[in-house]
XYZ file of C-alpha atoms in Angstrom:
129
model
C 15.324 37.726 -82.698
C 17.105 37.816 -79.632
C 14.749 39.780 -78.092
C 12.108 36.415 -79.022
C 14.864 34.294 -77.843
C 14.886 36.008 -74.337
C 11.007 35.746 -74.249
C 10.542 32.409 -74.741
C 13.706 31.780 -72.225
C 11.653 34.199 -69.755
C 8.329 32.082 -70.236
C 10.652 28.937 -70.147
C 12.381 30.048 -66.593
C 8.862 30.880 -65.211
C 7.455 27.608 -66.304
C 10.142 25.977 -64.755
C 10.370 27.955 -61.730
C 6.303 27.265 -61.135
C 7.298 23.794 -61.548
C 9.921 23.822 -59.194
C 7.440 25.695 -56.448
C 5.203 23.306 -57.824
C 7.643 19.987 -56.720
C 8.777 21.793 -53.385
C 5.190 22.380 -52.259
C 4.542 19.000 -53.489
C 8.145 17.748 -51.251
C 6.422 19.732 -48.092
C 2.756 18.486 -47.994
C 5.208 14.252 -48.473
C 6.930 15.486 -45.368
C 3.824 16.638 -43.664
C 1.890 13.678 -44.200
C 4.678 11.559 -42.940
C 5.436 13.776 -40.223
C 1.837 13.100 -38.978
C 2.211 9.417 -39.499
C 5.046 9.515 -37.915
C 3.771 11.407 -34.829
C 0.710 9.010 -34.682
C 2.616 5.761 -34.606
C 5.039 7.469 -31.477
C 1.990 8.428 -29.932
C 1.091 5.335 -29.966
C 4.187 3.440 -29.008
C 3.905 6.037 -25.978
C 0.781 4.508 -24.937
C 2.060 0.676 -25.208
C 3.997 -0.059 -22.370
C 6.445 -2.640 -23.166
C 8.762 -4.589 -21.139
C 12.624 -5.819 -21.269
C 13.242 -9.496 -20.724
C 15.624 -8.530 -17.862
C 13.451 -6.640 -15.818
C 10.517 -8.810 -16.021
C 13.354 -11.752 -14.465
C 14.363 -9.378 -11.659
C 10.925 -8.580 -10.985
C 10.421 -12.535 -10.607
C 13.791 -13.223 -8.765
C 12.586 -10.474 -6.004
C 9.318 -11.419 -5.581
C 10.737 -15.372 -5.211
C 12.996 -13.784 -2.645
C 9.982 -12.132 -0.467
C 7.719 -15.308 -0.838
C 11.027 -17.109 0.744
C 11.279 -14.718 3.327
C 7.812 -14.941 4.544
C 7.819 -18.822 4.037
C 10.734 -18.652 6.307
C 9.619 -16.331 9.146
C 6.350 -18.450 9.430
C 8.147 -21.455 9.910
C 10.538 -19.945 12.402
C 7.474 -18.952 14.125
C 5.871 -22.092 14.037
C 8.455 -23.966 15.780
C 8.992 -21.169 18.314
C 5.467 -21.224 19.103
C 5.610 -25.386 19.320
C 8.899 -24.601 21.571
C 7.258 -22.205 23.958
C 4.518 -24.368 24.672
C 6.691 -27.396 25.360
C 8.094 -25.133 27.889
C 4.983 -23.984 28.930
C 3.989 -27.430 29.659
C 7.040 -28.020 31.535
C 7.137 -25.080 33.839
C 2.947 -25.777 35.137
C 3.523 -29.390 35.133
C 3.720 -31.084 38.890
C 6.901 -32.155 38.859
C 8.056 -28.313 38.807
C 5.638 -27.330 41.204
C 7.084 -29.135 44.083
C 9.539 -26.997 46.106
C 12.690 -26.724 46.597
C 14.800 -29.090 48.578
C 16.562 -27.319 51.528
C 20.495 -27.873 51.840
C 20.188 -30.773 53.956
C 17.940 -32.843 51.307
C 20.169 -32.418 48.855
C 22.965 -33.565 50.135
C 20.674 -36.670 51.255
C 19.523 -36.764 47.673
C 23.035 -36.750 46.112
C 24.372 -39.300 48.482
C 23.830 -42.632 46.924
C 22.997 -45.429 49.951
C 25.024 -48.711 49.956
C 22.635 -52.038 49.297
C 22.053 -53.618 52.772
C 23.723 -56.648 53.670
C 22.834 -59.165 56.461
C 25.058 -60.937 58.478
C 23.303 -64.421 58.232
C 25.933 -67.013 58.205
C 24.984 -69.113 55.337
C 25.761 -73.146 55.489
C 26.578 -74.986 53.079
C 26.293 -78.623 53.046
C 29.139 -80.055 51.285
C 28.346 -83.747 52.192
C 24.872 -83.593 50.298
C 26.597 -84.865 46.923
């Protein structure tokens, strides 16, 4: 009898214990399958590039900044150029080309002349009224 009672505990333990392969193998070929799920969803998160709210706004801000900065330069430009040419103008113009006064004319030019006055003797007629 106890010899039957170890048998059938024997078949028991090896029923169980080609169960319990049974539910590991089973456990394995879950965790492969997810595994490879797994892998295929980071492969492809890998291949979608996404951005952060931050650097897309710093990305704008610095691109704003050089489209200022070349807005700027061109207008400093333009109004150099308009400058230059005003100057331009004035050093051919004909009132530069003339030359320059000697010592003597300047001091003639700087000298102011007092209005002329005659000495007519003017004569009043009182008596007229």
């Amino acid at each position: 009898m106890i010899i039957m009672k170890l048998h059938r505990l024997k078949k028991k333990a090896v029923s169980l214990a080609g169960g319990v392969i049974a539910v590991k193998s089973a456990i394995k070929k879950f965790k492969r399958k997810n595994n490879a799920k797994h892998n295929q969803v980071s492969l492809q998160r890998k291949e979608v590039i996404t951005m952060k709210k931050s650097t897309f706004a710093a990305i704008l801000v610095f691109l704003s900044a050089a489209v200022g900065a070349l807005v700027a330069a061109y207008m400093y430009i333009q109004r150099r150029e308009k400058e230059l040419d005003e100057y331009e103008q004035l050093l051919f113009s004909e009132e530069f080309n003339q030359t320059a006064p000697s010592s003597d004319e300047e001091e003639d030019i700087h000298e102011v002349p007092a209005p002329a006055v005659e000495d007519e003797e003017v004569e009043i007629d009182l008596d007229q009224e």
